[in-house]
Coordinates of C-alpha atoms in Angstrom, one line a residue:
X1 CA 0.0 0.0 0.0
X2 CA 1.4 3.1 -0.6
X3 CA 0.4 5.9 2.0
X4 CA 1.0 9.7 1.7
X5 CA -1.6 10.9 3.9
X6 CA 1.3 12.6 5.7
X7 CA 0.7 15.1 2.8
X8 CA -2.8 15.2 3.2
X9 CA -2.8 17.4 6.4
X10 CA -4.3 14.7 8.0
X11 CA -5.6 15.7 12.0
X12 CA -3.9 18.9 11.3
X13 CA -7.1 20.8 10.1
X14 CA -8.4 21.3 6.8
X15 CA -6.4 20.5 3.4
X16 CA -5.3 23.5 1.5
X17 CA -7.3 23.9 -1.8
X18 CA -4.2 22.9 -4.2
X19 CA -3.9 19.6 -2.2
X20 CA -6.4 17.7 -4.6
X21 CA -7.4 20.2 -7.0
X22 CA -7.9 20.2 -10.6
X23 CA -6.0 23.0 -12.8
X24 CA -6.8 23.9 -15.9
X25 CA -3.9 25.1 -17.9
X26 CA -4.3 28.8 -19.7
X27 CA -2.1 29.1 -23.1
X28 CA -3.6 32.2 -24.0
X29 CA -2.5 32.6 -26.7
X30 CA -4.3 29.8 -28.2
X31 CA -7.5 29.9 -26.0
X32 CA -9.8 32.7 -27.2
X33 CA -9.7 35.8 -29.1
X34 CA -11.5 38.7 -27.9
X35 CA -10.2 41.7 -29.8
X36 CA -10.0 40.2 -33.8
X37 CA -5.9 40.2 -34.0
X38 CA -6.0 36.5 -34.1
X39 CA -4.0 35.8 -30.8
X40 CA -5.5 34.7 -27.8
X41 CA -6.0 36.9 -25.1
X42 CA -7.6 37.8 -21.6
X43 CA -10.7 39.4 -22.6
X44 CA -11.2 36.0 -24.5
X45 CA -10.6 34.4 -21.2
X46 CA -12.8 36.4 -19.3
X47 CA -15.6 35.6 -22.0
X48 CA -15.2 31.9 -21.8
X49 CA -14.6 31.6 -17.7
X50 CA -18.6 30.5 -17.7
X51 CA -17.1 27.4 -20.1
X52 CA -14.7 26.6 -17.5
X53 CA -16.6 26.6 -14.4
X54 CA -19.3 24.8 -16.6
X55 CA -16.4 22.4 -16.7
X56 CA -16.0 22.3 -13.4
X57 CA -12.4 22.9 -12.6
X58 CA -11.0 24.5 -9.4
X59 CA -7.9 26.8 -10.6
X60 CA -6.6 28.4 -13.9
X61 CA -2.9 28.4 -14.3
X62 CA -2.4 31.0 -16.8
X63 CA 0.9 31.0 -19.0
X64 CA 2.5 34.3 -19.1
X65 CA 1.2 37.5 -20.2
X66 CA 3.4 40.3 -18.9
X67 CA 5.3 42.8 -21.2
X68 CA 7.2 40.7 -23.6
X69 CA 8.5 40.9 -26.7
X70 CA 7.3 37.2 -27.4
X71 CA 10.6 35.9 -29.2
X72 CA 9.3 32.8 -27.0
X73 CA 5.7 33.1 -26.6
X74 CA 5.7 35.4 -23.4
X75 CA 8.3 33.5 -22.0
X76 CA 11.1 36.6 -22.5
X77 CA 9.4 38.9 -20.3
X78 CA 10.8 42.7 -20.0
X79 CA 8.4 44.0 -17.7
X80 CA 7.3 41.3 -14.8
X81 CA 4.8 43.4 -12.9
X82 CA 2.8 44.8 -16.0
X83 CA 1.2 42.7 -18.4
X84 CA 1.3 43.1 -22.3
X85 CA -1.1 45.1 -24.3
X86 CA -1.2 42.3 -26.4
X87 CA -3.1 40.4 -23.9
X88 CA -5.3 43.6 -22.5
X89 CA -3.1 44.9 -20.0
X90 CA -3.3 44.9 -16.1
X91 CA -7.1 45.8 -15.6
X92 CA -8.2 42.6 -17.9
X93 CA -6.1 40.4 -15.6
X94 CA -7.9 42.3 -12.7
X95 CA -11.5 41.5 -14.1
X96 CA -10.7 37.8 -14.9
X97 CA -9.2 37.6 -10.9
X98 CA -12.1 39.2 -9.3
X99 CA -14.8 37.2 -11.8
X100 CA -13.0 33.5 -11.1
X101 CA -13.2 34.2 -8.2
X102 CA -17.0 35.0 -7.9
X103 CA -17.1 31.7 -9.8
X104 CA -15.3 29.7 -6.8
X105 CA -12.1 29.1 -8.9
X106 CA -8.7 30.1 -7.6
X107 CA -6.3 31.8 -10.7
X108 CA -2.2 31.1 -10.4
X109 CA -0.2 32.9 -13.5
X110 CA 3.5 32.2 -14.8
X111 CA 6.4 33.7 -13.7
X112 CA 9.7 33.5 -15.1
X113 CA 12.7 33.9 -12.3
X114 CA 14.9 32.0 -14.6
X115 CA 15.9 34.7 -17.3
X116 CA 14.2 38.2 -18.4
X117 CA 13.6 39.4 -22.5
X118 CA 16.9 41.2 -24.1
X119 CA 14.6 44.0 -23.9
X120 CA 14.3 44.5 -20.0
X121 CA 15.5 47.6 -19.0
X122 CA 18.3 45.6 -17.1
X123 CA 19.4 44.2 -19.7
X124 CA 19.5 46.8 -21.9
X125 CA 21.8 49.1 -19.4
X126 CA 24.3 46.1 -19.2
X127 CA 25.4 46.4 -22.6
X128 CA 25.8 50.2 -22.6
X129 CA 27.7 49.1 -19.2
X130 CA 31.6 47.9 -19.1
X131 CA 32.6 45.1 -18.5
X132 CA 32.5 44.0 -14.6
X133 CA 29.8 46.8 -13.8
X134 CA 26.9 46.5 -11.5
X135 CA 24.9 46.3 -14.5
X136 CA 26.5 43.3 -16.1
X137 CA 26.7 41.6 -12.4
X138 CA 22.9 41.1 -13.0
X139 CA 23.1 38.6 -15.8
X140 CA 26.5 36.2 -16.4
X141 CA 29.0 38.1 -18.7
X142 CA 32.0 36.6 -19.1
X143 CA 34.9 37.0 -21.2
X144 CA 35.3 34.1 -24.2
X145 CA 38.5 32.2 -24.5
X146 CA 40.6 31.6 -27.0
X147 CA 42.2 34.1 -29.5
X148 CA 41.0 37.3 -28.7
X149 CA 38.1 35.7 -26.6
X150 CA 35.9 34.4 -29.7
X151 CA 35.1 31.2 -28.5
X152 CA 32.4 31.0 -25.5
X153 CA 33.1 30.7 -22.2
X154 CA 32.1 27.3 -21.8
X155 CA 30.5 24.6 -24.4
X156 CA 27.3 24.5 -22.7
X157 CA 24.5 25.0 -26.0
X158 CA 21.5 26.3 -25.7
X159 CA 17.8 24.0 -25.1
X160 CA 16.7 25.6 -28.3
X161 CA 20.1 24.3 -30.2
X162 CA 23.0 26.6 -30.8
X163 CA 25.5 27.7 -27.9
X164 CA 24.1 29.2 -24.7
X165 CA 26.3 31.8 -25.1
X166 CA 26.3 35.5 -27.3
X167 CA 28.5 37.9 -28.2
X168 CA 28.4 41.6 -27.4
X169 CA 29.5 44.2 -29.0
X170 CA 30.7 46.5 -26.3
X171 CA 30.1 50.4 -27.2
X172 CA 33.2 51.3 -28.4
X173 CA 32.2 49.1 -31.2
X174 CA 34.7 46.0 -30.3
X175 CA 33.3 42.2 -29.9
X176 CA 33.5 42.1 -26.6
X177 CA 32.0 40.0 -23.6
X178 CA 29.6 37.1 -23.9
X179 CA 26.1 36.3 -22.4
X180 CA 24.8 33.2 -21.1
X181 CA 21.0 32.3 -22.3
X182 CA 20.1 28.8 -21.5
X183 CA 17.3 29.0 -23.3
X184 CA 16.9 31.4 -26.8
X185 CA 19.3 34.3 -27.1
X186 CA 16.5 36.9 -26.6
X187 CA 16.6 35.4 -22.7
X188 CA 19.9 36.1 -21.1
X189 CA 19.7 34.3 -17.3
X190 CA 19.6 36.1 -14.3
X191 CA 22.5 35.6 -11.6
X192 CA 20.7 35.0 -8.9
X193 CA 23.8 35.1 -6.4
X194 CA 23.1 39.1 -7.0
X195 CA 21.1 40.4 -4.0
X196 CA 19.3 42.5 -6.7
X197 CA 17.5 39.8 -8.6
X198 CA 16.3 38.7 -5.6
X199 CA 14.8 41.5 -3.8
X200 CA 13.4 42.1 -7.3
X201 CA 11.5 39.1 -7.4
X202 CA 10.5 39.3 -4.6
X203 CA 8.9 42.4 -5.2
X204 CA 7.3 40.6 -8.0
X205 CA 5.8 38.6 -5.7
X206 CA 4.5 40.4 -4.1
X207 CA 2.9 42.8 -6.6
X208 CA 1.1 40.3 -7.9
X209 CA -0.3 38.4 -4.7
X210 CA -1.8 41.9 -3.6
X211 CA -3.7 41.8 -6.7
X212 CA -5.3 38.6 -5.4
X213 CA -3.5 36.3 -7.2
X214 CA -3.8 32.5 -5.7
X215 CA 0.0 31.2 -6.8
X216 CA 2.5 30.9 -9.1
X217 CA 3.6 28.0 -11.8
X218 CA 7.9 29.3 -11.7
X219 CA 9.2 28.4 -14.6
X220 CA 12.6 26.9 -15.1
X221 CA 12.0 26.2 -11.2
X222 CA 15.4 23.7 -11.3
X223 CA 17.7 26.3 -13.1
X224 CA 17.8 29.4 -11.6
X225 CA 21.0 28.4 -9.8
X226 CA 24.1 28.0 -11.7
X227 CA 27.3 26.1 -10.6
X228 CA 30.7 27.7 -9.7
X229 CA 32.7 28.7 -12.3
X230 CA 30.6 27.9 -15.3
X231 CA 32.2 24.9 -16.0
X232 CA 32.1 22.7 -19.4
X233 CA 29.9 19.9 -19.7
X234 CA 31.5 16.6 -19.4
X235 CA 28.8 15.3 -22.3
X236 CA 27.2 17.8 -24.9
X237 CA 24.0 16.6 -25.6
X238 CA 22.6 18.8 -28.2
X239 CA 19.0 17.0 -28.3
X240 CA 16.0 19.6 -28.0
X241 CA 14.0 20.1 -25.1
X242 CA 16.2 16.9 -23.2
X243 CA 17.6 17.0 -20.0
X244 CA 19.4 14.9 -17.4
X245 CA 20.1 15.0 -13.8
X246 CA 23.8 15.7 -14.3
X247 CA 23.3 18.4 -16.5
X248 CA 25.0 21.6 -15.1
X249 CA 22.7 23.9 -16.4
X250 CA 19.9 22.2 -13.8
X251 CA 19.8 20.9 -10.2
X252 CA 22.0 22.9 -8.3
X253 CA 22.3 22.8 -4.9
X254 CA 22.0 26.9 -4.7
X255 CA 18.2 26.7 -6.1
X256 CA 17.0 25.3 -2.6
X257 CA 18.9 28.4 -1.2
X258 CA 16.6 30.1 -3.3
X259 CA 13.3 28.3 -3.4
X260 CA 13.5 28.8 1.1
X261 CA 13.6 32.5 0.3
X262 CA 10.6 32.4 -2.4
X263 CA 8.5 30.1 0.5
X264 CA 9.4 33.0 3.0
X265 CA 7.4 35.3 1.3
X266 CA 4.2 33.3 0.1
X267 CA 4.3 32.3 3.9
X268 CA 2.7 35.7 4.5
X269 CA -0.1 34.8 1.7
X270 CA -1.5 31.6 3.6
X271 CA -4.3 31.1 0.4
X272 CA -1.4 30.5 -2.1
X273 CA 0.7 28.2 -3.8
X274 CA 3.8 27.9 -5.7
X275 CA 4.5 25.2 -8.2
X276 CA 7.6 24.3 -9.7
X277 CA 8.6 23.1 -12.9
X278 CA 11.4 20.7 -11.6
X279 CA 12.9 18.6 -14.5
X280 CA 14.4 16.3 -12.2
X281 CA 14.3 12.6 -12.3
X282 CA 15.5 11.2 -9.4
X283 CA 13.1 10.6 -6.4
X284 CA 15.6 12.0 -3.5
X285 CA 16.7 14.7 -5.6
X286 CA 13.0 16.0 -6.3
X287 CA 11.3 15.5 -3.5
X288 CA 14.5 18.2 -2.2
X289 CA 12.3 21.0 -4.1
X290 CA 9.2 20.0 -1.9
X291 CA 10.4 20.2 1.8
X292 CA 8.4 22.3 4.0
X293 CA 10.4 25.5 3.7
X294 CA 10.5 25.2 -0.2
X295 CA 7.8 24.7 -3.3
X296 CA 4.3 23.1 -2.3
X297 CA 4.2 22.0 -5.8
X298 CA 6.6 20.2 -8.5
X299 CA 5.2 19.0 -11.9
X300 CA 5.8 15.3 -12.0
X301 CA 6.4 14.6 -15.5
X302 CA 6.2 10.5 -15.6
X303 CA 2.6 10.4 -16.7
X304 CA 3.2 12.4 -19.2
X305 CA 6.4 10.6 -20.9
X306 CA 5.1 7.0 -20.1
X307 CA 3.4 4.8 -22.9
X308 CA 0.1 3.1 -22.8
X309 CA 1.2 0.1 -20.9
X310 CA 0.2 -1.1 -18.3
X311 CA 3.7 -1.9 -16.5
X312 CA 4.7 1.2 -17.3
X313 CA 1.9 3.3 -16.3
X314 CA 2.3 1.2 -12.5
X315 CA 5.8 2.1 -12.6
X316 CA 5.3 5.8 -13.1
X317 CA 2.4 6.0 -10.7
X318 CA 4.6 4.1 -8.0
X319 CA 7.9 6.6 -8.8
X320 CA 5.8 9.7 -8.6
X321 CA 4.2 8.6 -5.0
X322 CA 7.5 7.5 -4.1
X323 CA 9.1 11.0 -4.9
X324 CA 7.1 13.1 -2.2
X325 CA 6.1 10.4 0.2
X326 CA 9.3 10.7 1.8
X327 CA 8.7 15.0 2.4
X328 CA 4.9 14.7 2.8
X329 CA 4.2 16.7 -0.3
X330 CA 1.0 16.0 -2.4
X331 CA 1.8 14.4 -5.8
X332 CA 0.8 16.0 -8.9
X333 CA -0.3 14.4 -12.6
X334 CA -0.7 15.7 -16.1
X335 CA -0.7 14.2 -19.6
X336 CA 0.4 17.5 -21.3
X337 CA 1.4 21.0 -21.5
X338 CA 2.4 23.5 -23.8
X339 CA 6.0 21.7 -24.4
X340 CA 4.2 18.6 -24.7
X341 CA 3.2 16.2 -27.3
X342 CA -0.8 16.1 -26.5
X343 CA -1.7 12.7 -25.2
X344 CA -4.3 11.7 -28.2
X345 CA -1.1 12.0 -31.1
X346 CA 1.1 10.1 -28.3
X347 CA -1.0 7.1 -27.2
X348 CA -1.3 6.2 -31.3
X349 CA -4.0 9.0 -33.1
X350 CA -7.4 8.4 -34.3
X351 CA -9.6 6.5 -32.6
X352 CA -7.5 4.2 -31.0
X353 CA -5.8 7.4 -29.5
X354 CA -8.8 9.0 -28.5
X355 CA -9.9 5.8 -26.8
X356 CA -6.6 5.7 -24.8
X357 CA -6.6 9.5 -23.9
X358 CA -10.5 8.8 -22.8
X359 CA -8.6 6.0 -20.4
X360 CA -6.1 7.7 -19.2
X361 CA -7.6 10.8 -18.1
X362 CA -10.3 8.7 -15.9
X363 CA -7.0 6.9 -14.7
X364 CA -5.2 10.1 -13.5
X365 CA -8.3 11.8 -12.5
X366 CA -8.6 9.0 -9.5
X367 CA -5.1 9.0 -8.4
X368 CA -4.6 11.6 -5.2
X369 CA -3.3 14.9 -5.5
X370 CA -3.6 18.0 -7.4
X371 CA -4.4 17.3 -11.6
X372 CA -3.2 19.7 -14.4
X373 CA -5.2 20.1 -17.5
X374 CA -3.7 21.4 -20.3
X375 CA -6.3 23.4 -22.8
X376 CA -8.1 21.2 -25.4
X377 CA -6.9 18.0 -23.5
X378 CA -11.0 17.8 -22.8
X379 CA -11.6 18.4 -26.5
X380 CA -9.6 15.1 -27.2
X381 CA -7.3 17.4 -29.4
X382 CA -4.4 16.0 -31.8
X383 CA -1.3 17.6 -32.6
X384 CA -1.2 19.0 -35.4
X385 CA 2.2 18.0 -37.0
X386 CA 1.3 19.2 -40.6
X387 CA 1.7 22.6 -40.0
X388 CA 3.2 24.5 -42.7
X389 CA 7.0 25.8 -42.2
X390 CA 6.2 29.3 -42.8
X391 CA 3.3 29.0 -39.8
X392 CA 6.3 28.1 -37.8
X393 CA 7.1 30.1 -34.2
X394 CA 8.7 28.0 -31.5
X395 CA 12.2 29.7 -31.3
X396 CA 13.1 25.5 -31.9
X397 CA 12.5 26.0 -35.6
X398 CA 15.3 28.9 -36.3
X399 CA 18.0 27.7 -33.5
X400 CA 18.0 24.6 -34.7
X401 CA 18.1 25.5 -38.6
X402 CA 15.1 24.2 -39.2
X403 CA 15.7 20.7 -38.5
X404 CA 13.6 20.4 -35.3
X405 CA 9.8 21.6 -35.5
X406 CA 9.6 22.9 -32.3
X407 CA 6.1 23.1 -30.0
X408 CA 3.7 24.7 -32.0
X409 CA 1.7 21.5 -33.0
X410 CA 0.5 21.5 -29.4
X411 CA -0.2 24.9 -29.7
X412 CA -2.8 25.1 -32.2
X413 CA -5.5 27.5 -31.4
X414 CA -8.7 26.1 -29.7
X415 CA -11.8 25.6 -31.9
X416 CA -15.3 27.1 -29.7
X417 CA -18.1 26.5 -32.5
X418 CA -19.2 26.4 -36.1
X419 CA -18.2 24.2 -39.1
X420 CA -14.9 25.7 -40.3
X421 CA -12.0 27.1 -39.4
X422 CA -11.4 29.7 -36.7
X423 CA -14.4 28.2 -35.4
X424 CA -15.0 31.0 -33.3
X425 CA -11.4 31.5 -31.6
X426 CA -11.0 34.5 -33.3
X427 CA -13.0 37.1 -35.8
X428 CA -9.7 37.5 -37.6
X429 CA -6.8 34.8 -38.7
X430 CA -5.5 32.8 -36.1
X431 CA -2.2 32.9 -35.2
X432 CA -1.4 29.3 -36.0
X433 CA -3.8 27.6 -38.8
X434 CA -6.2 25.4 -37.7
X435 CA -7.5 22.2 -39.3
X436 CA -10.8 21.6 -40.7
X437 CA -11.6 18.7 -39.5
X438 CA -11.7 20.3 -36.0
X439 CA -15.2 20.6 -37.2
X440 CA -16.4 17.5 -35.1
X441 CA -14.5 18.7 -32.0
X442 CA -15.7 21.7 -30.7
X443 CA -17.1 23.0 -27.8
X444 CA -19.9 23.7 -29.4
X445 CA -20.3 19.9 -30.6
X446 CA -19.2 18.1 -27.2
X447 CA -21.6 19.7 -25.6
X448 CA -24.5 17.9 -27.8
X449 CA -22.9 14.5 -26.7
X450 CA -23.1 13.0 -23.9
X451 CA -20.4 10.8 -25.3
X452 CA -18.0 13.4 -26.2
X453 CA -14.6 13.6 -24.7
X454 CA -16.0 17.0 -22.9
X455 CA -19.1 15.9 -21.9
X456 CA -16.7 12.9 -19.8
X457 CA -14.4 15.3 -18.2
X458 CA -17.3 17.0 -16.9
X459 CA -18.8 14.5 -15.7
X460 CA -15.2 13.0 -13.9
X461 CA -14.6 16.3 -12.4
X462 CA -17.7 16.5 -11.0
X463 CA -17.6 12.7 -9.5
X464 CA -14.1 13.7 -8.3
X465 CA -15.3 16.3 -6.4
X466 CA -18.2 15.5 -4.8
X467 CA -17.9 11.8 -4.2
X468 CA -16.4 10.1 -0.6
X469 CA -15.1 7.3 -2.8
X470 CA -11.9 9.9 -3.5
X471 CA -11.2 10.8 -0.2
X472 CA -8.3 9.7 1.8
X473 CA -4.7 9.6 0.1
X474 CA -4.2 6.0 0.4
X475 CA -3.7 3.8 -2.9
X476 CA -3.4 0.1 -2.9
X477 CA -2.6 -2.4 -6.3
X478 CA -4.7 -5.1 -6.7
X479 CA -4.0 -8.0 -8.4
X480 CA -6.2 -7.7 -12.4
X481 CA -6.1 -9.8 -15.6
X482 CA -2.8 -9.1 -18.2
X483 CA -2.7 -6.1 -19.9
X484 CA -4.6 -4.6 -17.2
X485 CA -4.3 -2.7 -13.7
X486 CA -6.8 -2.1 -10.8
X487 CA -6.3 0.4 -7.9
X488 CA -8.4 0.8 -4.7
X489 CA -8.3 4.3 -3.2
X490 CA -8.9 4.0 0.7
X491 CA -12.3 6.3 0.4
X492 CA -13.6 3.3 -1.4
X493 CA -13.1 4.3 -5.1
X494 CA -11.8 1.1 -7.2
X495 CA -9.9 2.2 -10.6
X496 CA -9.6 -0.5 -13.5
X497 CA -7.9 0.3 -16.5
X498 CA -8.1 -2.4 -19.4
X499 CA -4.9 -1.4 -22.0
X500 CA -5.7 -5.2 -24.0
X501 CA -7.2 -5.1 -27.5
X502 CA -10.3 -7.6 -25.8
X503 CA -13.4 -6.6 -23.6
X504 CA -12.7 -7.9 -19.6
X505 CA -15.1 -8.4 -16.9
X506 CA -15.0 -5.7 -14.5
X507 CA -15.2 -7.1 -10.9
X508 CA -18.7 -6.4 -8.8
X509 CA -19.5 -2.9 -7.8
X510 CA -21.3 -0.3 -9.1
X511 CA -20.0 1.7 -11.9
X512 CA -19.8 5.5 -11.2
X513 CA -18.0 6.3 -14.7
X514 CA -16.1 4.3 -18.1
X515 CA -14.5 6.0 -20.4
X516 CA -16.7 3.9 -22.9
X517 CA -19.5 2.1 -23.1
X518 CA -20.0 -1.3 -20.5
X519 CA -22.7 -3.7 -22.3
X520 CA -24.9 -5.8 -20.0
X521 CA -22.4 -8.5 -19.1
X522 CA -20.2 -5.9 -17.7
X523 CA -18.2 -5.6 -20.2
X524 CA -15.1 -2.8 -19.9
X525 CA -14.0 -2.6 -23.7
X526 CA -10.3 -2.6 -24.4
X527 CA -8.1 0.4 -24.0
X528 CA -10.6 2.0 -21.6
X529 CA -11.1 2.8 -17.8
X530 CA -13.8 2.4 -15.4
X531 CA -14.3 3.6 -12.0
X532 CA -16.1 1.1 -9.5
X533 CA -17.6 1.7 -6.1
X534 CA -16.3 -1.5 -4.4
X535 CA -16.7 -2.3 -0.7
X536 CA -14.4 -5.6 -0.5
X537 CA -11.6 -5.3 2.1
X538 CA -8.0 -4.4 2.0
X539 CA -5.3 -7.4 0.8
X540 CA -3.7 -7.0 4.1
X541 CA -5.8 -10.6 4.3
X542 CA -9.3 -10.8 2.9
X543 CA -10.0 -10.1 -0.9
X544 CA -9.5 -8.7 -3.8
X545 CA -11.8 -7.6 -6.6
X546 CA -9.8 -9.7 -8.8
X547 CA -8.7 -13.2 -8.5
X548 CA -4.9 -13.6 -9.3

C-alpha cells in the first residue's frame, strides 16, 4: 500500500485547496480571441470563464502574459509586474481575478525567475555598461576564451540548439564579452547570487499576490541556480528540449537556497501556492524542491512521458508517490502542456488514440493529489504535426536550422463553434492555422454529446469532487487480468484500466463512470477505464476484486 496521507494534512485541520485540485492550464494565446488580432487573449478568457466553471475545474494556471516581446511566446518577459497590451493589459487580468473568483475558482499565472527578454530595462543598461559593472553583475557576462576571446566561455549550448552563449558588442564598437541564455538568445539568465535579482523578485511577488493572485507556476524552477565557475559539460548533448540529472545547467544545490527564500514570502499569503517546474528525475533529488520551507508544488512529468502500458503506467504511478512520500508533499499528474506532445497524437492518433486519452484521463483523475489540465486536453485534441514551415514560431525551428519543429503543433488555437475554421477562436486569422476537420471537435459539438470527450471530463470532475469514494490519500494495487491494472483508493473508489485489444469483466460494484460504453455482461472494452464503487476489504488478508 502506498500511503501519503502525511501530505494530506491529515488531524492537522483542513487541506489546503491545491492539495487535490484540478488545474486547468491557460495558453492564452491559443484559448480565445476577444479583440480580432488573431492571438488569444484575456478578454477572451474572461468571456469563456462560464465554459470553464461549466467544466467544473477549481484553478486556472495562466501562462504568461506580462510585457514581452514574445521571441518565445511570453516567456522573454521585459516587464514582470505589467502585463502586455497584447493580452489587454493589467485591468483585464484584474476583471478575470475578481470574476473567477466569484465563480469559486482560484487563478495562479506564470512567472519566469529564470531569465528576463533582451529588452528588459536591465538588460539593456548592461550592454551600454563595461565590463564587470553593477549592470552586467545582474546577468552572467564573461569573457570568451581563446584568441581574442571568440570562443564561448564554456561549451554548454542552448535547449533551443546553438551555444548558450552571445556575443556583445561593447560600445566602443569591439566584440566584446559574452552572455549566457540557456534558453533562446533573446533570454539572457539572471545571476541569482546578485542580491538584486532577488529582492526584485521578490517584489514581483508580491505585486502580484496583492492583486489577489492564488499562486505561481515558476518556470525553469530547477535552473535558476548555476554552478561555480561555469564549468564545461562533461557530455554535450545537443538534443532539444532533453535534460538529465547531471546536467549543469539544472539541479544545483543553490536553487533550494533560493526556493527557502521564495517560500518565505508566500508564507505571508496563507491562500497561495507555488509550483515548480522541476525537470528532475531522481526521487531523492525532487522531493528536495518539496520540503516544507520550499515549493508546495513540483510538476511530475512520468505520466506524461510513459506509454500506454500497463507496466509502465504502475511504474510511473509508484515513482511519482515514491518521490514526495518521503517529504509529505501531495503528488501532482498531467498528460500535457504546452511543451508537450498532447496525449491523443502520443498514445497512437485516431480512434485508438482518442480511446486511450478517454482511459487515461479517468486513470489520473482517480489517483490523489492536485491534476493539471492542459487546454483542449477535454476536446480530445491532436497535434497537429502538418503545419506549414512558414506558420512556424517556437524559437526551436530557427536555433536549430530548421531541422527540429519545435512546439507549435501543441499549440494550435482552440476551436469554440461552427463548421470551419477559426471556429470562433477569433474574428480574424488565427495565429497558428487550424485544421478543418476540427469541425467535429468543438465546444460547441461536445456539448450535444453525452459521449464526447467534454461531456466525460465533466462529468469526472464532477464525480471527483463530490464523491467520498476519492477521499483519503491511500492507494493500494490489486492483483487484475494481463494487460490490465486495478487500484483501490482508501475512500472506497476502485480504478480498472483495461490497455488489452479484448473486452474484460469488471469485478462487482457499481460503476460510477467508463471511459466507454460497459454492455450488459459488464463488459469494460479494451483500452478504456472504469471507475467502481467496491466495498471488498484491503489485501492486508481478505479479498481482492480480482482473483490472481
Amino acid at each position: 500500500m502506498t500511503d501519503i496521507s502525511a501530505a494530506a494534512g491529515d488531524g492537522a485541520g483542513p487541506s489546503p485547496w491545491w492539495r487535490s485540485a484540478v488545474f486547468y492550464q491557460v495558453y492564452p494565446r491559443s484559448f480565445a480571441d476577444s479583440g480580432g488580432d488573431g492571438v488569444g487573449d484575456l478578454g477572451g478568457l474572461r468571456d469563456r470563464l462560464g465554459y470553464l466553471e461549466l467544466l467544473g475545474v477549481d484553478a486556472l494556471w495562466i501562462c504568461p502574459v506580462m510585457r514581452s516581446p514574445m521571441a518565445d511566446g511570453g516567456y522573454d518577459v521585459s516587464d514582470p509586474r505589467d502585463i502586455d497590451p497584447l493580452f489587454g493589459g493589467l485591468d483585464a487580468l484584474d476583471a478575470i481575478i475578481a470574476e473567477a473568483h466569484d465563480r469559486d475558482m482560484r487563478v495562479t499565472m506564470d512567472l519566469v525567475p529564470n531569465h528576463t527578454s533582451d529588452q528588459h530595462p536591465w538588460f539593456r543598461a548592461a550592454l551600454v555598461a563595461a565590463p564587470g559593472s553593477p549592470e552586467r553583475a545582474r546577468y552572467f557576462f564573461r569573457d570568451g576564451r581563446g584568441r581574442d576571446g571568440a570562443v564561448p566561455p564554456n561549451n554548454w549550448p542552448s535547449i533551443f540548439g546553438g551555444p548558450a552563449w552571445t556575443r556583445v558588442i561593447e560600445p566602443d564598437g569591439r566584440p566584446g564579452q559574452w552572455y549566457l541564455h540557456i534558453f533562446a538568445a533573446e533570454q539572457p539568465d539572471l545571476n541569482w547570487e546578485n542580491p538584486e535579482v532577488a529582492a526584485d523578485f521578490e517584489q514581483t511577488l508580491r505585486f502580484w499576490l496583492d492583486r489577489g493572485v492564488d499562486g505561481f507556476r515558476i518556470d525553469v524552477a530547477h535552473g535558476m541556480a548555476k554552478p561555480p565557475g561555469l564549468p564545461d559539460m562533461e557530455r554535450v548533448d545537443t538534443r532539444m528540449l532533453h535534460l538529465e540529472d547531471d546536467d549543469p545547467r539544472f539541479n544545483n544545490p543553490g536553487a533550494h537556497d533560493i526556493h527557502r527564500r521564495i517560500r518565505k514570502v508566500m508564507d505571508e499569503y496563507p491562500h497561495a501556492v507555488a509550483i515548480g517546474e522541476v525537470w528532475v528525475d531522481d526521487n531523492t533529488r525532487f522531493g528536495e524542491y518539496l520540503r516544507p520551507d520550499e515549493l508546495h508544488l513540483a510538476f511530475n512529468f512520468r505520466l506524461a512521458q510513459t506509454p500506454f502500458r500497463p507496466d509502465r503506467i504502475r511504474a510511473a504511478v509508484d515513482n511519482s508517490l515514491r518521490a514526495v512520500a518521503g517529504v509529505g508533499a501531495t503528488p501532482t499528474w498531467t498528460l500535457s502542456n504546452h511543451d508537450i506532445e498532447r496525449e491523443v497524437t502520443r498514445y497512437g492518433g485516431g480512434p485508438v488514440g482518442q480511446a486511450r486519452a478517454r482511459a487515461m484521463i479517468l486513470l489520473e483523475l482517480a489517483l490523489p493529489g492536485s491534476v493539471f489540465v492542459y487546454n483542449g486536453a477535454e476536446l480530445g485534441l491532436a497535434n497537429v504535426d502538418d503545419l506549414p514551415e512558414s506558420a512556424l514560431q517556437d524559437p526551436t525551428w530557427e536555433r536549430s536550422g530548421h531541422t527540429e519543429r519545435g512546439r507549435d503543433g501543441c499549440r494550435v488555437p482552440l476551436p469554440w463553434e461552427g463548421e470551419s475554421p477559426p471556429f470562433g477562436f477569433t474574428s480574424g486569422v488565427p495565429w497558428l492555422p487550424m485544421p478543418p476537420e476540427w469541425a467535429a471537435l468543438t465546444v460547441e459539438a461536445q456539448l450535444e454529446r453525452m459521449d464526447s470527450m467534454l461531456s466525460l471530463y465533466r462529468m469526472a470532475i464532477e464525480l471527483r469532487a463530490v464523491r467520498p469514494e476519492f477521499s483519503g490519500f491511500e492507494l493500494e494495487w490489486y492483483a487484475s487480468p494481463p494487460g490490465c491494472l486495478a487500484f483501490r483508493r482508501n475512500g472506497g473508489l476502485l480504478c480498472v484500466l483495461n490497455a488489452t485489444d479484448a473486452p474484460i469483466m469488471l469485478p462487482a460494484g457499481e460503476v460510477l463512470l467508463a471511459s466507454a460504453a460497459i454492455n450488459g455482461r459488464r463488459e469494460l472494452p479494451a483500452n478504456s477505464t472504469a471507475w467502481l464503487v467496491w466495498k471488498g476489504l484491503s489485501r492486508h488478508g481478505r479479498t481482492s476484486p480480482y482473483r490472481s
